[in-house]
Amino acid sequence: MKNKLLFYITSLMLMVFNLSLAQLTIKGTVSDDEGIPLPGATVVVQNTSNGVSTDFDGLYTITANTGDVLVFSFVGYTDQTVTVGSSDQIDIVLTSAGALEEVIVTSFGTSTKESFTGSADVVTAEDLELRIATSPIAALEGSTSGVQFLAATGQPGASPSIVIRGVGTLNGSNTPLYVLDGVQFEGDLASLNQDDIESLTVLKDAASTALYGARAANGVVMITTKQGAKNTPMRVNFSVQSGISNDALGQYSAANPQQYYEIMWEAYKNTLSGTPAENAAEASSSIFNRLGYNPFNVPNDQIVDTNGNINPNAQVIYEGLDWFDALQRTGIRNNYNLNVSTGSDKSQIFFSASYLDETGYTIETDFERITTRLNTTLTPKSWLTLGANVSLTLAESAGAQSGGTSSIVNPFAFAKNIGSIYPVTLVDDTGSQILDAAGNVIYDDGEGNSAFGIQARPYSLGRNAVAEAYYNNLINRNNNIGARFFGEFTVIPGLKVKLTYGQDIQDSISNRYENAEIGDGAPTARFRETRFRRVVENFSQVINYKKSLSDVHNFNLTLGHESFDRNFSNMSGFKNTQTATGIYEFDNFSVISSLSGYSSDKRTEGFFGRLNYDFNEKYFISASARRDGSSVFNKDVRWGNFYSVGASWLIHKEGFMDSVSFVDNLKLRASYGEVGNDSLGNFYISQPLYALYSNAGAPALYWDKLGNNALTWETIESFDLALEFTLLNRFLDGSLEYYKKTSSDLLYNLPIAPSNGLKQKPDNVGTLFNSGLELELTGHLFDSQDFSWDLSLQASTFKNEITELPTPFTSGSKRWDVGRSVFDYYIYDWAGVDPANGNSLYYMYEDNADGDQRIPVLAADGSHQTTNDYQEAGRAYTGDSSIPDFIGSIQNSLRYKNLSLNVLITFSQGGKILDGGYSAMMHPGTYGRSIHTDALNSWKQPGDITSIPRLESGNPNQSVGSSTRFLTDASFVSLRNLNLSYDLTDVIGKQLAIDNLRLFVSGENLFINSAREGLNPQYNLGGTPAGNNYNPARTISAGLNLTF
Amino acid sequence: MLLLIGVLTLTACTEEFLETKPTQSISAADALASEQNLTLVLNGLHRQLIDTSPLSGSTARGGEHYWIPMDDMVTGSLIHSARGNGWFRSALQWLRHTIETSGDTGQLWYERYHFIATSNAIINQIAELGLPLTPEINNILGQAYAYRAWAYHKLITHYAKGYIIGNPSSDPGVPLLTSTEAPYTSAPRSSVEEIYTQIEADINQAITYFQNASGPSTKADLTLNAAYGIKSRVALSKGDWATAASAAVLARDGYGLMNQSQWLSGFNSVSLPEVIWGGNVIETETVYYASYFYYMCPTFNGSQNRGNPKLIDKRMYDRIPATDFRINMALPNAPNSNSAASNDQGGSAANDPNYDNQADFLAAKAAIVAQYGMTSRHNTHPYMHVKFLQKQPGTIAPDDIIFMRSAEMYLNEIEAKIMLNDLDGARTVLQTFGSSRDTAFDASVFTTKEQLLDQLKFQRYIELYGEGFSYTDHIRWDQGIDLAGSGASEVLYQDGFFQAKPSVNDGWIWKIPQAEIDANPNISPADQN
């Protein structure tokens, strides 16, 4: 900062006095604080285009005038300035910038960590290098505090999603604003090449986000791509990664065929109405008829005896009973990346190209991506800088889960939920797979095969998700074009005007073919093609003025205007009845089922200003304001005002701290501000609408949206207080931070009684807050020539509470009420199993006299009354929520000579998950469905003490998914990343004129320990995983990085 | 300063920049602004009867495609022969309408109230605009009132105790809304009597408008005849027999009875002469596997039918005289080809008592497949119905749905006259109706009221099989369910195999959807059925 001030003062003086002085040729060396020469460091005569860079030995020669100011700079080091005097030899030692000089990309500018009054976490290119993930956002996990992660699915090309500082909305989006090189980014995060990224900055509080006003409610992630450094020789970087992947979570423990028959025998027997002996005999003789398949080598009526035990001679003879085995393979991921960067004094160039090819660990799931980027900054005149950053991503993916998780086509649900006795392919009497004439297996559609005594399958008759995955064809092709152009004008010293125009275009073609043999496409086959184009335009004009008075009062004023225009157009056609096989184009289908198309627009416009002031670089104040208008709202209520103020105090610069030797840096900062949110899904949500429709080909309309002309901004007030410190001669640094975010006028699609004819009304309702503590600590435990060890710990707490709501309302398994969190469970309260009859019991609740609370129904003896009828029992708050007490990470970075090891462990403690994946397998005995091995311990006879109720096929009271019975501890510990690398630069690199050569092995999602195998504790914030999605992948990669 | 000037100059074009309009919708004000647009809104209701609901928050049910078979399946009138692929299985086991969170409970309620709300909007808008009562406006108003009556009638016959078997003045009905307005707090449950009062007023109003209305454009439109039909149904369900009889006569005016070939053509077209009201489903508006014919037509090429042909109650079918052409509506001796048939008699001649050798068994199946145009993957089963047949058998091509036809009106009239003790009158109409199906029909053999009523119930079951009348018939007749001897399998039907009669069994009353209780401040969990 100081050198910049000098810059301005000097330039001002030069302008005023217009001095003309004698020229000198100056020589010298630039080295680091250990005396090692720095090749490629730049030496520039300030305020001129005159500059050179140091050679391999750190030497430079430059011509300058007496009184000129030379600026010495090198990436990662603090700039130094020297005024040219009489000497022609100037040797400079640059000191490492260190953590506190980290540059933070902020809204419409940059800052240093020291002067920043807001709250931000930065992930650098070096951090990213450790993580082998397709979406760069994955690298934020474990590197940022206060950020919750929802795991990416295993689908190649999937991206995780993040939530910054808790859920501040009710059913608006929780996705943060992504800003890519200064422009709002709406594309697929996995379309970004990780190697192109210089830094990811998570802006968390109002002081840092307020300039994005209307869009900053959920925090902001600034993504900055690389550019060439000034005055650097041309450098080529090449990297290759090759890896394999599999299922990171594993599956729930399903009963094997013997166990399955025993459990289903019990469930069937308990539905029968005869005497116990009759029922047992009937169950033994006809359980096969209920299940339809006998995978054993014993007769159909001798599988389970009348005591419920499997025939000891029963051996499984069916082949191919493992559906996951049929669905899964070893995934392979290959990634190649090349980039070239260079810069002179007047131009900087970065060029990259990459190719990623990933086959998922589930059949028919693939992702292929080509990216290229050209980022150029040109400074033709001292007062003019122009830049263009253009990128192109071509991606193609195939996915097996074409119908979504709720669809029958979803192979994960199919494989998980099918009983263990049903084979994937047709088998004969001996259990061997039947092959067709070409020698291929024949997939079993479950519709029965009387030739081999196989009945219809009670589970998903007529379907086979493995066959459908193979026979169907789902391809998505996405082209992403991104362009950023800017021109920056220095009007007078200190005053700059920057115009930035950005456009992102996503073109997508999605083809979905459903085959004629099996599934929804049968018997004619059908084909859908959906094309869309999304164009996001962003234009901003920003004026920046810097001024310093008396060398101690430093001002930085920013004023600007920004407009945003998102246009989306979509066309989708659907035809059936194919002519030839293997052609996936409309011409090959003869009957039109539907043809539709639409477009939508969202626009915002904002005016903003910010003033930063510091006194002697010790006290910092920042204030900003923004006025935004959004097309989402009616014109009378469309404009919102947002602002922030922040201050920081560098305590260590005070005189009284001179004697406190163990403190290197100490900074206290606080901020307060308001940002807004206009996002409630639909861009026309405030308008009452009738949708276009048809009836038998004639035009029609239907009442679709209630609208709400008064709908307006949701406001998020944010308070942040933090202490940042570096102690014990840089042995320990860290920060402790408190925040409270209060969201009011919450945008919500209020559920209204369906008897109104529509179910939702968009409205501004209620107030809630999120608060938490965030701790970040890094210990530099060892730091010697040969060995270094850094240990980082991050931990964040979360609290969420609704403080105002006109009337409580229920949403799924949660109910929102004052004093409760958004994630408090409101479900049936399970009371265990009645030992007398095995009934599932539920605690009973009723409304209190005011009708605003649920209170226990008490029995005559004062105990909480129970019933087997869950609907009669009613729901109530159970005291549980899905919010964790705290989450965090531990990162170890070890280096011994050229060998480096990084280990990242993430964890979450507390909170409950309503484990739908488990409850789906704890049904009371639905024929054909898989069942969890826990069901083996079900109640069997009076007196049994067990937590598993009596099995009884079709009895809805025995197992209720939305009950406390299925609440499961959400805590987990995960070995998220491990990276072992070896730097060969010294060994062979130098001889080959290679600047950097590194080999590495990296593993992602290596291990997770949660309460139950198969459970994905990072599925969603509400804690309601259904266990039927593409599980996250465990990926192990090896690769090399090469720079020359 | 610069910024200020910028702000001022930009403001005008900014407001224009921020004014956006959707392309999938038009504003509510425009939609209700003209006679022409109001007709389009009615068209939207017609379509929603035969489409998977486009409403947000809906479940994947295809309107009447779903509700018509449902009302026959819940009572065991349209019988499943096997577990099939799951559609309706839990409904026929009485695990749907009895559960407040089930999709059935929520969706039927939501769809009907959407019809009511849309009708309200039309009715109120015309009043507000003060549009003159031209024939076109009369037609719009007639349809809006008729839809509202129809929708409330569907609600009250499902979500409340039957009028005849209950205490209508005190039994809780459903919320009564004649407009949808802020703050959208809906209403408490009105009594059954109050809802019926509204329904009767509405249907009479509809009839008044229709009497001076422009004609219908298609059979999707509600008409004077359809309004009388609704009036007859309403009167029947509350025991207003005289009205039920007179309205039925007016409803069928102009619609004769079908002959043999028309009757046996598959009930797949609204152009059949008996059809008063129905939905025409065209290729580009197909609902694929959410369709009526998918759920119940034995030739439809979907796994639901291939693995689960639907049966007719053999106790009823066996009463059909040989001279009645409707004996062809089912195949009592079809081989039981389904190894997973719930009666455990399927798969081969070895299991099927009707066949003693496999060759005959296979030949019989092949003959049925050939005659009705099924595929070889379709299963057959004794007593499978062939009443509903596709225009293009063995495909998934869409077919029409019939909502009201004249035969029902004959049966309404007969029943009403029996209940009025006008036995001669009943016999006369019964003779007309019966002889149109059975050349040897002789109504005079039914001498007592009981015999007539028994014959009426038989005729109604056979004639209206699969057309969605069974649920309300059971409630009106206070008739429980006992499927012993029907051909249904107790293992499959479980709780649906036997149910006590509606007057003593509140299980017949659908649960109020949990979403309604959650969001309606006037209805608490204590108000649940």
XYZ file of C-alpha atoms in Angstrom, chain B residues 124-403:
280
model
C -66.977 -13.585 -10.487
C -65.198 -11.962 -13.396
C -68.268 -11.970 -15.619
C -70.251 -10.432 -12.789
C -67.602 -7.818 -12.228
C -67.314 -6.904 -15.877
C -71.085 -6.860 -16.107
C -70.947 -8.670 -19.431
C -74.324 -8.978 -21.173
C -75.792 -12.469 -21.142
C -75.237 -13.354 -24.747
C -75.619 -16.992 -25.769
C -71.840 -17.262 -25.648
C -71.611 -15.830 -22.144
C -74.484 -18.071 -21.069
C -72.533 -21.018 -22.365
C -69.445 -19.949 -20.407
C -71.418 -19.352 -17.229
C -73.362 -22.569 -17.621
C -70.152 -24.541 -17.877
C -68.497 -22.725 -14.971
C -71.484 -23.369 -12.682
C -71.742 -26.951 -13.860
C -68.053 -27.560 -13.223
C -68.338 -26.088 -9.759
C -71.320 -28.298 -8.950
C -69.560 -31.334 -10.368
C -66.355 -30.649 -8.414
C -68.088 -30.059 -5.086
C -70.102 -33.199 -5.646
C -66.944 -35.232 -6.221
C -65.471 -33.777 -3.033
C -68.486 -34.304 -0.827
C -68.975 -37.885 -1.966
C -65.387 -38.771 -1.091
C -64.287 -36.623 1.837
C -67.482 -36.772 3.902
C -69.949 -39.296 5.154
C -72.572 -40.323 2.629
C -75.639 -38.067 2.629
C -78.160 -40.867 2.874
C -76.323 -42.814 5.579
C -75.230 -39.863 7.696
C -76.557 -36.761 9.396
C -75.993 -34.222 6.655
C -76.838 -31.193 8.756
C -74.101 -31.977 11.288
C -71.621 -34.179 9.433
C -68.533 -32.153 8.480
C -68.243 -31.629 4.742
C -65.565 -29.713 2.926
C -64.549 -26.032 2.858
C -66.963 -23.941 0.819
C -65.265 -21.286 -1.303
C -66.932 -19.171 -3.939
C -63.856 -17.029 -4.541
C -60.121 -17.275 -4.051
C -58.800 -14.134 -2.433
C -56.156 -12.889 -0.044
C -55.343 -13.823 2.638
C -56.056 -17.308 1.284
C -57.096 -18.723 4.623
C -59.721 -20.885 2.905
C -62.621 -21.858 5.114
C -63.627 -24.371 7.770
C -65.479 -27.540 6.842
C -69.076 -26.702 6.030
C -71.681 -29.283 6.806
C -72.589 -31.859 4.208
C -76.005 -30.212 3.915
C -74.518 -26.796 3.191
C -72.334 -28.192 0.442
C -75.293 -29.971 -1.144
C -77.275 -26.739 -0.993
C -74.497 -24.993 -2.912
C -74.223 -27.817 -5.433
C -77.951 -27.764 -6.131
C -78.017 -24.003 -6.492
C -75.068 -24.144 -8.857
C -76.393 -26.890 -11.076
C -79.789 -25.185 -11.298
C -78.029 -21.965 -12.196
C -76.038 -23.814 -14.850
C -79.238 -25.231 -16.337
C -80.752 -21.765 -16.442
C -77.801 -20.404 -18.384
C -77.575 -23.397 -20.709
C -81.186 -22.951 -21.716
C -80.196 -19.797 -23.572
C -76.671 -20.759 -24.460
C -74.761 -21.213 -27.653
C -74.107 -24.799 -28.553
C -71.139 -26.874 -27.533
C -68.185 -27.204 -29.861
C -67.095 -30.668 -28.774
C -68.126 -33.374 -26.345
C -65.520 -31.998 -23.951
C -67.872 -29.062 -23.341
C -70.421 -29.254 -20.598
C -73.951 -28.882 -21.970
C -77.531 -28.691 -20.864
C -77.700 -32.474 -21.062
C -74.547 -32.887 -19.004
C -75.837 -30.397 -16.449
C -79.019 -32.440 -16.069
C -76.833 -35.504 -15.777
C -74.868 -33.950 -12.948
C -78.119 -32.876 -11.364
C -79.397 -36.428 -11.555
C -76.218 -37.792 -9.949
C -76.375 -35.229 -7.163
C -80.024 -35.949 -6.467
C -79.395 -39.686 -6.489
C -76.586 -39.402 -3.964
C -78.746 -37.433 -1.539
C -81.847 -39.519 -2.050
C -83.883 -36.848 -3.843
C -85.331 -39.575 -6.031
C -87.906 -37.513 -7.878
C -85.287 -35.031 -9.061
C -82.878 -37.830 -9.867
C -85.455 -39.425 -12.131
C -86.666 -36.296 -13.866
C -83.174 -34.886 -14.409
C -82.004 -38.220 -15.799
C -84.706 -38.127 -18.428
C -83.725 -34.613 -19.462
C -80.049 -35.540 -19.457
C -80.432 -38.351 -21.949
C -82.703 -36.376 -24.217
C -81.305 -36.803 -27.702
C -78.925 -39.597 -26.762
C -80.164 -43.057 -27.631
C -78.901 -46.400 -26.473
C -76.075 -48.145 -28.289
C -76.476 -51.292 -30.300
C -74.390 -54.430 -29.894
C -71.539 -53.509 -32.159
C -71.277 -50.030 -30.702
C -71.325 -51.403 -27.179
C -68.661 -53.972 -27.942
C -66.428 -51.535 -29.802
C -64.317 -50.866 -26.717
C -65.626 -47.659 -25.128
C -62.692 -45.834 -26.608
C -64.364 -42.955 -28.405
C -66.439 -39.963 -27.400
C -68.187 -40.223 -30.769
C -70.232 -43.186 -29.565
C -73.889 -42.168 -29.618
C -74.498 -42.596 -25.898
C -71.724 -40.197 -24.938
C -73.057 -36.984 -23.390
C -69.742 -35.795 -22.023
C -66.205 -37.095 -22.579
C -62.596 -36.281 -23.196
C -60.984 -36.634 -26.582
C -57.320 -37.604 -26.177
C -55.204 -36.923 -29.230
C -51.748 -38.208 -30.082
C -49.908 -35.011 -29.158
C -51.671 -34.877 -25.803
C -51.138 -38.488 -24.797
C -50.320 -39.159 -21.184
C -48.643 -42.430 -22.128
C -48.612 -44.697 -19.066
C -50.735 -42.429 -16.922
C -53.744 -43.263 -19.055
C -57.091 -44.836 -18.296
C -56.502 -47.510 -20.888
C -53.065 -48.299 -19.507
C -54.567 -49.003 -16.118
C -57.388 -51.172 -17.289
C -57.489 -52.101 -20.942
C -56.374 -55.689 -21.510
C -54.750 -54.927 -24.856
C -52.739 -51.865 -23.898
C -49.080 -52.689 -24.386
C -47.734 -51.822 -20.969
C -46.519 -53.974 -18.132
C -49.533 -53.021 -16.002
C -51.833 -54.987 -18.283
C -49.466 -57.578 -19.615
C -48.908 -58.813 -16.085
C -52.255 -57.923 -14.536
C -55.336 -58.251 -16.719
C -58.364 -56.849 -14.872
C -61.210 -59.116 -13.927
C -64.921 -58.772 -13.647
C -66.620 -60.047 -10.492
C -67.542 -63.585 -11.451
C -70.589 -63.569 -9.160
C -72.005 -60.763 -11.285
C -70.746 -61.907 -14.650
C -72.191 -65.369 -14.207
C -75.638 -63.803 -13.930
C -75.467 -62.389 -17.449
C -77.979 -64.266 -19.606
C -76.634 -65.862 -22.770
C -78.981 -63.647 -24.747
C -77.365 -60.493 -23.360
C -74.630 -59.357 -25.708
C -72.713 -58.014 -22.758
C -71.765 -61.609 -22.031
C -68.990 -60.829 -24.476
C -67.513 -58.198 -22.179
C -65.377 -60.769 -20.362
C -63.702 -64.099 -21.005
C -64.640 -66.526 -18.216
C -62.544 -69.337 -19.633
C -59.452 -67.456 -20.671
C -56.422 -69.530 -19.687
C -54.575 -68.321 -16.640
C -51.273 -67.699 -18.350
C -49.761 -65.608 -15.600
C -47.517 -67.666 -13.340
C -47.763 -64.855 -10.811
C -51.562 -64.709 -10.794
C -52.621 -63.983 -7.261
C -54.989 -66.952 -7.164
C -51.957 -69.243 -7.499
C -53.585 -71.006 -10.470
C -51.555 -69.472 -13.242
C -48.691 -70.292 -15.527
C -49.757 -73.454 -17.282
C -52.469 -76.029 -17.755
C -51.012 -77.839 -14.752
C -52.233 -75.050 -12.490
C -55.313 -73.899 -14.368
C -58.369 -76.003 -13.477
C -60.082 -74.982 -16.728
C -57.549 -76.845 -18.844
C -56.327 -80.403 -18.768
C -53.578 -80.093 -21.314
C -51.019 -77.493 -22.245
C -51.793 -77.543 -25.945
C -55.392 -76.444 -25.417
C -54.215 -73.911 -22.901
C -51.749 -72.359 -25.315
C -54.167 -72.520 -28.217
C -56.821 -70.738 -26.169
C -54.421 -67.988 -25.254
C -53.247 -67.625 -28.842
C -56.847 -67.316 -29.971
C -57.542 -64.523 -27.511
C -54.354 -62.708 -28.445
C -55.299 -62.955 -32.088
C -58.907 -61.902 -31.602
C -58.241 -58.861 -29.470
C -54.922 -57.817 -30.933
C -52.789 -58.204 -27.860
C -49.144 -59.195 -27.960
C -47.752 -62.561 -26.991
C -46.372 -60.955 -23.830
C -49.863 -60.167 -22.602
C -51.247 -62.501 -19.992
C -54.776 -63.825 -19.941
C -56.852 -64.803 -16.948
C -60.294 -66.313 -16.372
C -62.959 -63.613 -16.168
C -60.715 -60.964 -17.642
C -62.814 -58.189 -19.088
C -62.628 -57.095 -22.706
C -65.082 -54.232 -22.330
C -62.442 -51.559 -22.869
C -60.492 -52.073 -26.041
C -58.147 -49.747 -27.830
C -58.747 -48.282 -31.238
C -55.271 -49.602 -32.056
C -54.901 -52.753 -29.924
C -51.473 -53.853 -28.732
C -50.090 -50.322 -28.859
C -49.761 -47.437 -26.470
C -51.755 -45.054 -28.652
C -54.190 -42.879 -26.687
C -57.936 -43.414 -26.479
C -60.806 -41.217 -25.314
C -62.444 -41.260 -21.915
C -66.192 -41.212 -21.384
C -67.454 -39.188 -18.422
